[in-house]
């Protein structure tokens, strides 16, 4: 993976952080990326929520939005001829 146009100050900060953790910059970046997509604890109750719950929370404000079900008789097989 290549990251272009990285601010020089960010690079220096990353180098310092990696050194403080006894890792290479590459290992530090892997750790940062892994943590950013890991399960995130809810600060209100210390429970850990996965991606599905986080997506649900993002769209919860759309409460009341109903998507109609598609009747089964409208389904048809794909024609690959």
Coordinates of C-alpha atoms in Angstrom, one line a residue:
X1 CA 0.0 0.0 0.0
X2 CA 1.3 3.4 -0.9
X3 CA 0.1 6.6 0.8
X4 CA 0.8 9.7 -1.4
X5 CA 0.8 13.3 -0.4
X6 CA 1.3 12.6 3.3
X7 CA 1.8 15.7 5.3
X8 CA 5.5 15.8 6.5
X9 CA 4.3 16.6 10.0
X10 CA 2.1 13.4 10.0
X11 CA 5.1 11.4 8.8
X12 CA 7.3 12.7 11.6
X13 CA 4.6 12.1 14.2
X14 CA 4.2 8.5 12.8
X15 CA 7.9 7.9 13.0
X16 CA 7.9 9.1 16.7
X17 CA 4.9 7.0 17.5
X18 CA 6.5 3.9 15.9
X19 CA 9.8 4.5 17.7
X20 CA 7.9 4.9 21.1
X21 CA 6.2 1.6 20.4
X22 CA 9.3 -0.2 19.3
X23 CA 8.0 -0.8 15.8
X24 CA 8.8 0.1 12.2
X25 CA 6.6 2.7 10.6
X26 CA 5.0 0.0 8.5
X27 CA 4.1 -2.1 11.6
X28 CA 2.8 1.0 13.3
X29 CA 0.6 1.8 10.3
X30 CA -0.7 -1.8 10.3
X31 CA -1.6 -1.5 13.9
X32 CA -3.4 1.9 13.4
X33 CA -5.4 0.6 10.5
X34 CA -6.3 -2.6 12.4
X35 CA -7.5 -0.7 15.4
X36 CA -9.5 1.7 13.3
X37 CA -11.7 -1.1 11.9
X38 CA -11.8 -3.2 15.1
X39 CA -14.9 -3.4 17.2
X40 CA -15.5 -0.1 19.0
X41 CA -16.6 0.2 22.6
X42 CA -19.6 2.4 23.4
X43 CA -18.3 5.1 25.8
X44 CA -21.7 5.1 27.5
X45 CA -21.7 1.6 28.8
X46 CA -18.3 0.0 27.8
X47 CA -20.0 -2.6 25.6
X48 CA -18.3 -3.5 22.4
X49 CA -20.2 -3.2 19.2
X50 CA -19.4 -4.7 15.8
X51 CA -19.7 -3.2 12.4
X52 CA -23.3 -4.2 11.8
X53 CA -24.4 -2.5 15.0
X54 CA -22.4 0.6 14.2
X55 CA -24.0 0.8 10.7
X56 CA -27.4 0.3 12.3
X57 CA -26.7 3.2 14.7
X58 CA -25.7 5.5 11.8
X59 CA -29.0 4.9 10.0
X60 CA -31.2 4.7 13.1
X61 CA -32.3 8.4 12.6
X62 CA -34.1 7.3 9.5
X63 CA -36.6 5.5 11.8
X64 CA -39.9 5.3 10.0
X65 CA -38.3 4.8 6.5
X66 CA -40.0 1.7 5.1
X67 CA -38.8 -0.2 2.1
X68 CA -41.6 -2.1 0.6
X69 CA -41.1 -5.8 0.1
X70 CA -40.9 -7.0 -3.5
X71 CA -43.6 -9.6 -4.2
X72 CA -42.3 -13.0 -5.0
X73 CA -44.2 -13.2 -8.3
X74 CA -42.1 -10.4 -9.7
X75 CA -38.9 -12.4 -9.4
X76 CA -37.7 -14.1 -12.5
X77 CA -34.6 -16.1 -13.6
X78 CA -31.8 -14.3 -15.3
X79 CA -31.4 -15.0 -19.0
X80 CA -27.7 -15.7 -19.9
X81 CA -28.3 -16.7 -23.5

